[in-house]
Structure formats: C-alpha cells, structure tokens
Coordinates of C-alpha atoms and ligand atoms in Angstrom, one line a residue:
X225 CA 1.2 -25.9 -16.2
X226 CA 1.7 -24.0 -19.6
X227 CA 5.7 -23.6 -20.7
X228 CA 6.7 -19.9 -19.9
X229 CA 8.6 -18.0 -22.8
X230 CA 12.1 -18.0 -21.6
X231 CA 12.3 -14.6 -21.7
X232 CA 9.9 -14.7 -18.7
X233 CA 11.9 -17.2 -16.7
X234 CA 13.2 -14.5 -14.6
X235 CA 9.5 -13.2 -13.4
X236 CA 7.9 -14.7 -10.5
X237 CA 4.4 -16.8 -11.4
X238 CA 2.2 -15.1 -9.0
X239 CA 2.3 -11.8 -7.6
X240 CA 0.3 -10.8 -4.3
X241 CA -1.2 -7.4 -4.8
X242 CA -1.9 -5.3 -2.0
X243 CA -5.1 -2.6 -2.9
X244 CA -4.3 0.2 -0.5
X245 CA -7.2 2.2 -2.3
X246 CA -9.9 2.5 0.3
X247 CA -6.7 3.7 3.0
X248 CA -3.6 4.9 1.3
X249 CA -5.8 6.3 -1.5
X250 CA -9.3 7.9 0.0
X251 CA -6.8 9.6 2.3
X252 CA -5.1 11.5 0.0
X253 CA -8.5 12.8 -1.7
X254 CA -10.0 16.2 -1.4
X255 CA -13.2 14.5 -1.8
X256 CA -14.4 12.7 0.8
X257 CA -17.1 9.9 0.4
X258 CA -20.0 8.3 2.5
X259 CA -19.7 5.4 4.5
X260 CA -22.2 3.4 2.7
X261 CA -19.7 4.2 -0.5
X262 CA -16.4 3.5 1.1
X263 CA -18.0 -0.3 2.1
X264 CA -19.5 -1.3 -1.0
X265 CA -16.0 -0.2 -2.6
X266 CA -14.0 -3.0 -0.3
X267 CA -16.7 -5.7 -1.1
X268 CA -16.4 -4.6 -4.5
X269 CA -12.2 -5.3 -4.5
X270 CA -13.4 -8.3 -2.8
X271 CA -15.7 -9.4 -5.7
X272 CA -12.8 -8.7 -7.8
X273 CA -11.0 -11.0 -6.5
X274 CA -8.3 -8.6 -4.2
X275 CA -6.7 -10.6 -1.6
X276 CA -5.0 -8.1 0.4
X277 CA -7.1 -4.8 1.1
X278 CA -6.0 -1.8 3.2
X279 CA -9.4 -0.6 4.9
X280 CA -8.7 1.7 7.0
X281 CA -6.4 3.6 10.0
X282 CA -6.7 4.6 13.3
X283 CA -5.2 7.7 13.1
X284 CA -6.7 11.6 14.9
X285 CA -9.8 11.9 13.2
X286 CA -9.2 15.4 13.2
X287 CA -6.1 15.2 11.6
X288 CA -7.7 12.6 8.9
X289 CA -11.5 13.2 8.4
X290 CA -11.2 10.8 5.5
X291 CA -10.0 7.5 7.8
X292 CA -12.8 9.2 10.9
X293 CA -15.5 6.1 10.0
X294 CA -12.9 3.4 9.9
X295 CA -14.3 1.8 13.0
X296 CA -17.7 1.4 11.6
X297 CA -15.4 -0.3 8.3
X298 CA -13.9 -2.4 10.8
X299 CA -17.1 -3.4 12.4
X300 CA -18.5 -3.7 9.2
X301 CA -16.3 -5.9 7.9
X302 CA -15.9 -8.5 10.9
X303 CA -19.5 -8.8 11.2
X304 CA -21.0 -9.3 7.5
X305 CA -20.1 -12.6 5.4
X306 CA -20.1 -10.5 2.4
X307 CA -16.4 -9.0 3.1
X308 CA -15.4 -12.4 4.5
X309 CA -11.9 -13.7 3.0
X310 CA -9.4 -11.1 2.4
X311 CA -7.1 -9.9 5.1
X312 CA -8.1 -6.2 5.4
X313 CA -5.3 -4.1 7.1
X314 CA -5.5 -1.2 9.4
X315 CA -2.8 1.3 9.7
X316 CA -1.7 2.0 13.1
X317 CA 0.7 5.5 14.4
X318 CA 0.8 4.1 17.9
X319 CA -0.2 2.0 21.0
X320 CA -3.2 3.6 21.5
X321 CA -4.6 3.3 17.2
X322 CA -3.6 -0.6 17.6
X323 CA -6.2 -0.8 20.9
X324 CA -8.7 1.0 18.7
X325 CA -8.2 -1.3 15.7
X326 CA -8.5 -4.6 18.2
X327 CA -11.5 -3.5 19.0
X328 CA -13.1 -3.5 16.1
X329 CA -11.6 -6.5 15.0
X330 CA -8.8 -5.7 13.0
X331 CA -6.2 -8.6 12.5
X332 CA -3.4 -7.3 10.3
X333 CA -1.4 -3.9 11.2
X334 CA 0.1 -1.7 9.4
X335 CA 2.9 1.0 10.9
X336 CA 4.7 3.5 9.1
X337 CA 7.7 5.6 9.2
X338 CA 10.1 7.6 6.7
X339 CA 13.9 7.7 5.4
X340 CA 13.7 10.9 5.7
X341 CA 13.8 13.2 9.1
X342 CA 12.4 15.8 7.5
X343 CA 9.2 14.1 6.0
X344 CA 8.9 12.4 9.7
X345 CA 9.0 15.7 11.2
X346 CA 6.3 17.2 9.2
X347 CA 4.2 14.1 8.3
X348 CA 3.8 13.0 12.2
X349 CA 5.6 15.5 14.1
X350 CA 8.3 12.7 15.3
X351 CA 12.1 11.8 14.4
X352 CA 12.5 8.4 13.0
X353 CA 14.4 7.5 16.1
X354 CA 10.8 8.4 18.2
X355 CA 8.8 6.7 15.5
X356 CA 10.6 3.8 15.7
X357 CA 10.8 2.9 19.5
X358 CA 6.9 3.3 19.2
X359 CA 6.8 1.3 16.5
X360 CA 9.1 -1.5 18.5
X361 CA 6.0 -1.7 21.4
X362 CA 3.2 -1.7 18.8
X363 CA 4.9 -4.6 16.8
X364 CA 5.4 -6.3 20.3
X365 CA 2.2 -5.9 21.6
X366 CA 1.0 -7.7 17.4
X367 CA 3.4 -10.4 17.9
X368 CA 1.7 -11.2 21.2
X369 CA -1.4 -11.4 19.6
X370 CA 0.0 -12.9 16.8
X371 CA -1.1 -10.0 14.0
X372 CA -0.5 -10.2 10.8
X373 CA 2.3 -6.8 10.6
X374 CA 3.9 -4.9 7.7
X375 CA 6.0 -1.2 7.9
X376 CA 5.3 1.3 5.6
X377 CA 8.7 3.3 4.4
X378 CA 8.1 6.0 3.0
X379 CA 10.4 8.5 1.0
X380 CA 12.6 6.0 0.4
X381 CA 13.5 7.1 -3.1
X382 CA 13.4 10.6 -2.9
X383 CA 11.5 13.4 -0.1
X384 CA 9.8 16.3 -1.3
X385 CA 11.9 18.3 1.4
X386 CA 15.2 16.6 1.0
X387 CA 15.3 15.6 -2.6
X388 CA 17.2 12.5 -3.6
X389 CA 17.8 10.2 -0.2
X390 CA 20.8 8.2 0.7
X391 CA 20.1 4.5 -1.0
X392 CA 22.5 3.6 2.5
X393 CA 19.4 5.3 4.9
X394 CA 16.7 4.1 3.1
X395 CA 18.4 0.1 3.3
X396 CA 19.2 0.6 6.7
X397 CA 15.6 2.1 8.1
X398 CA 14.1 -0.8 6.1
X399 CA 16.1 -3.5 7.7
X400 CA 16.1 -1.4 11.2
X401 CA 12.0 -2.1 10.6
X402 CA 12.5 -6.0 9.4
X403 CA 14.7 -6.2 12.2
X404 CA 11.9 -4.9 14.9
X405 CA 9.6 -7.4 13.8
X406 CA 7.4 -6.2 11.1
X407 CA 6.4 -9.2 9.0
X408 CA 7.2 -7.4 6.0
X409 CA 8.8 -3.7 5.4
X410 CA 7.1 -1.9 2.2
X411 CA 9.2 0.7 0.5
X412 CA 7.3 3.6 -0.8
X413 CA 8.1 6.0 -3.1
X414 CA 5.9 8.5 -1.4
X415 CA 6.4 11.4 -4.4
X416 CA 6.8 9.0 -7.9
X417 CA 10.6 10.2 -8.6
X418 CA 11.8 6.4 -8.8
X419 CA 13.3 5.3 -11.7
X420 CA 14.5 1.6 -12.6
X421 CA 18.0 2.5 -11.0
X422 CA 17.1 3.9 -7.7
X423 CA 15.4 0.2 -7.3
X424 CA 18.7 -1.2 -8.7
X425 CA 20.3 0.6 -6.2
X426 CA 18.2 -0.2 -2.9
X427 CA 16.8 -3.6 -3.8
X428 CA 19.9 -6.0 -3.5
X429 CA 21.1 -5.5 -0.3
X430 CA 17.5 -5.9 1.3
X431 CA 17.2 -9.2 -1.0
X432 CA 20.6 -10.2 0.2
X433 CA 19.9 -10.5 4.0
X434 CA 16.1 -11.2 3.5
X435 CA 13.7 -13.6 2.0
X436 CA 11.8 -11.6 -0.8
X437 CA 8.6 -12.8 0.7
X438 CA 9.2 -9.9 3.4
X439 CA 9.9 -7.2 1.3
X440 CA 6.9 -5.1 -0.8
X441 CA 7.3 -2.1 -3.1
X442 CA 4.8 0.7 -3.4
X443 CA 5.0 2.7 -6.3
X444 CA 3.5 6.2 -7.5
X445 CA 2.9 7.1 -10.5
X446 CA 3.2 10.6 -10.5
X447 CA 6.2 10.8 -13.2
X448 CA 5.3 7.7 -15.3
X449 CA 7.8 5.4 -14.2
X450 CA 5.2 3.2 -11.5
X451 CA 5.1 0.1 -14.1
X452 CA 8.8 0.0 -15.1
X453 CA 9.5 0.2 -11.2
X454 CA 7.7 -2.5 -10.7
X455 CA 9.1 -4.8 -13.4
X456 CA 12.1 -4.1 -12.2
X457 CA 11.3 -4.9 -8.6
X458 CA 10.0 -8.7 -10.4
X459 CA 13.4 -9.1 -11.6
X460 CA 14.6 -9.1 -7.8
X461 CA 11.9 -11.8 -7.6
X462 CA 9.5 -9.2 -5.2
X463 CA 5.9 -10.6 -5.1
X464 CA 4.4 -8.6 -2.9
X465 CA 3.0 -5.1 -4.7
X466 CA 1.2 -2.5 -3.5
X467 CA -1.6 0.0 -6.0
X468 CA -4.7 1.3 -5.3
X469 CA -7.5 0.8 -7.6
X470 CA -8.2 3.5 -10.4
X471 CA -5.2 5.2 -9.1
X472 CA -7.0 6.6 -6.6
X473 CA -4.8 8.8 -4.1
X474 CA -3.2 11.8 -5.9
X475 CA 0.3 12.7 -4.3
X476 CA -0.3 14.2 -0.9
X477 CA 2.2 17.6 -1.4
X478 CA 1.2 18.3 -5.1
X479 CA -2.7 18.3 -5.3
X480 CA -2.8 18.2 -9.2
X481 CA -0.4 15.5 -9.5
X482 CA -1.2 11.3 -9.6
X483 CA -0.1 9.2 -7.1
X484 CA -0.2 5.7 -6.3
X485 CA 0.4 3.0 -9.2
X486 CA -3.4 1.8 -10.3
X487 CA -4.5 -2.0 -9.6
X488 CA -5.8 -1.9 -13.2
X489 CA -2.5 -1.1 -14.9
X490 CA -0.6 -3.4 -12.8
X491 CA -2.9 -6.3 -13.1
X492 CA -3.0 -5.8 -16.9
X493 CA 0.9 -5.6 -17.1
X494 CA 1.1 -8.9 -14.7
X495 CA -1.6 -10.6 -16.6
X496 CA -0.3 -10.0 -20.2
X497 CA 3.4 -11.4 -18.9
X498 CA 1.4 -14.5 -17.6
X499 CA 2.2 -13.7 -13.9
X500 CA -1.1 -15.1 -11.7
X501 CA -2.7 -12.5 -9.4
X502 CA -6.3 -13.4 -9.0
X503 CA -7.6 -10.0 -9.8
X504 CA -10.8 -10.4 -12.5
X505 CA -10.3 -6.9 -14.3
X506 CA -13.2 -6.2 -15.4
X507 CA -14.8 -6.9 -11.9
X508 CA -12.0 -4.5 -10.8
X509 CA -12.9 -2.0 -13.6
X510 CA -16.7 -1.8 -12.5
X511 CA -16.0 -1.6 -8.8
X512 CA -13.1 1.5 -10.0
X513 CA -15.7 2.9 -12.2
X514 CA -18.4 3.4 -9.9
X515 CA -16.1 4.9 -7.1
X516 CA -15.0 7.8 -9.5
X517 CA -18.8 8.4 -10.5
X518 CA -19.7 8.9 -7.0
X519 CA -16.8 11.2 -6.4
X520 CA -16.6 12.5 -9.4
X521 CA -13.2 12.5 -9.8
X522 CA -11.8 12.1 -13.0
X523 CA -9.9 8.7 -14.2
X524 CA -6.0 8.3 -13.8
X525 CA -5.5 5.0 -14.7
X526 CA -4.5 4.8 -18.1
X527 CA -6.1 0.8 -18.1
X528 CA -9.5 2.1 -16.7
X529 CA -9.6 5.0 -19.5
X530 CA -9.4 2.9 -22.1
X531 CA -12.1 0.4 -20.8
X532 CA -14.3 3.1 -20.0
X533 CA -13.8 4.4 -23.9
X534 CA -14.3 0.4 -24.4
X535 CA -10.9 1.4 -26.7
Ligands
LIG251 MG1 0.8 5.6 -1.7

C-alpha cells in the first residue's frame, strides 16, 4: 500500500457511501419519473460501482406518489441479475410498510424519526415518543429476521420550525435509536444549516459510547457547507456517508433551494485525499447525466457541472 501524506493520517482509507438518490432524493422532486427510468437509474449506481443504494419506501402512496412503484423496484431488483450485489434499502414508517417491503424482497430497513417535536408532528403526524415505540417493534420484528437496519435522524442540526436544536436532544434521540436496535443511526441535517461546529458539537459524545462503524452522517447542501461537514465528520473517523447522486433531492420546505450533498462532489473530494470508495465517477457522471435529461431538471452538483462543460 502507497505511504499516506501525514497530513492525511487522521482520515480513514475507505469510506462507505450510501446513494440515497433514487429514495431520499426522487422524493423530494416535483418531477416525477417513469418506472422504467427510476430502474435503469439504480442499475446505473450499480454500474458505478455504489455499494449501498436506497431504492425505495413503503410509505401512503397517496401521501408519496413519488415512492407509489417501489414494490415493482423491489421486485425488480430481487428478480433480475443485473441489480444483483449492492444492498438496496427500503424505508419503513411502521409495522405494516416493513410487511410490504418483505414481500417484495427487501433485506435492509430503513426507519426514521426527528430531534425535533415539531418537525415529527408535521412530517408524520407523531411525537418522537410515538415514533419511537413503533420504531422499537419494527426493529424487533428486523432483528428476528435478521435485516440489515439503520435510523434516519433528521433535524438534528437545526428544524425549519424550531431553528437551532439542542446538540443534548439530538445526542440523546440518536443514542435512544442505537439503543433500540438500529444497526446504525444516521444524523441528517434535513435543512443544510450545519456548519463544522455543530458536528464538533454532536459528534463526540456519540463516538464516545459507540463504534464509529454505527454512526452515518447525511449532509445537505443547501448553504454550502455539505463537504466541509463531511470532512469534519472523517476527522471523527465516520465512514459511513450518505449523498445522492447529481444532488438530486432539493430541500423539502424551500422548493428553490438544494438539498442533499451530491455522490459526485463527495467522491471527488474522497478520491483526491486518497480515501477508497469504489465509486468510478465517470460511470457515476453518465448514470447522473442521463437522470437530469429525462427529468429535465437542471444540474446541482458543482462536480457534474463541470464534467458536463468537460471544464
Ligand atoms: Mg436528504
């Protein structure tokens, strides 16, 4: 193995990343697009070399017409050799989403909740105390069946209803979420306000009490600050990172703004520090490039701008 700079000591040498484009990001798109579209995009982050893909979510089709064909994904993607590989993760509200994710075939699950009682309220119609006893029976009814789980945390930087949040709450709902079982918690900073501090001042406790392995950050990108985030997050030695590809997903309560942190900036960050991910960009790029033609939504990631200018 190639001597690392010592500057880059401190960073891990591989880096998981987690494309929650085809979920987390097609959800929170005006646009919606065709089934046909939606599967050759997953085999495309396949192709690319993504290991960990969020597919889909079994949530009230009427509430989500985006995630309404994730069954036929599901099926899709148990039955043809071409998506074989990854682990493609379904999000689940309750008892009765997991049941419709088994029975498609789904072997990871996703569950999600928020630091803030306000964004709970209004996001799922629940306190966090509600969310999280059903969240307790869906992540015992996974370990039973021995499913890959991770929590989803959302507002755990800042809420668009209750401004900045308690670093305290946010530690404590993540750990109340490790402590129920999840595999791994991820924290999201659902509206892009983190800066490097906020991570500085939620990040060490969780490391403290828990291997890294089970902790995941998901940054947006809505303020500029997704990338920094994230390098800060590798200097706590986190190696599980969550982006959807091309950025896709603007910010779900400010229709004009970005959102999520885009695969191709992150990979090209991680890559250019020497940090393994797997990813073949350009691969990546393609796939990225051909999902905004067919929805014709303009590019947000500043990595797939400047490949598409061929800059
Ligand atoms: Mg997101």
């Amino acid at each position: 193995m190639a001597a690392r700079p010592k500057a880059l000591a401190k960073f891990p040498r591989r880096v998981t990343v987690y494309d929650v484009g085809p979920r987390d990001g097609l959800q929170n798109e005006s646009r919606t697009i065709s089934l046909e579209m939606k599967l050759e995009y997953i085999r495309g982050l396949k192709q690319a070399g993504l290991a960990q893909i969020e597919a889909g979510a079994f949530v009230r089709p009427d509430r989500v017409p985006q995630m309404a064909d994730s069954d036929q994904v599901f099926r899709a993607i148990s039955a043809e050799k071409s998506f074989a590989g990854p682990t493609y993760w379904a999000l689940v509200p309750n008892r009765r989403g997991l049941e419709r994710a088994l029975e498609v075939g789904a072997r990871a699950i996703g569950v999600f909740t928020a630091a803030s009682e306000s964004f709970n309220q209004r996001n799922i119609g629940m306190t966090i105390a509600d969310s999280l006893a059903e969240i307790r029976e869906v992540l015992r009814e996974a370990r039973k069946l021995k499913l890959q789980t991770r929590a989803y945390l959302s507002t755990v930087f800042g809420c668009p209803f209750e401004g900045e949040m308690s670093p305290k709450h946010a530690i404590d709902a993540a750990q109340r979420l490790l402590d129920l079982g999840a595999h791994q918690v991820s924290l999201g900073d659902t509206i892009g306000v983190a800066t490097p501090k906020g991570v500085d001042l939620v990040l060490p406790k969780l490391i403290s009490k828990n291997p890294a392995a089970r902790i995941a950050v998901h940054f947006h990108d809505t303020r500029g600050t997704a990338l920094a985030n994230t390098l800060r997050s590798l200097e706590y030695g986190i190696t599980n990172i969550d982006s959807s590809a091309g950025g896709v997903g603007g910010c779900p309560f400010a229709p004009a703004a970005t959102g999520n942190l885009a695969t191709e900036d992150l990979v090209y960050m991680l890559q250019g520090m020497g940090i393994e991910t797997g990813v073949d960009l350009d691969r990546l790029c393609e796939t990225s490039l051909r999902l905004h033609q067919s929805m014709g939504r303009p590019l947000s990631s500043r990595y797939l701008m400047a490949y598409a200018a061929k800059c």
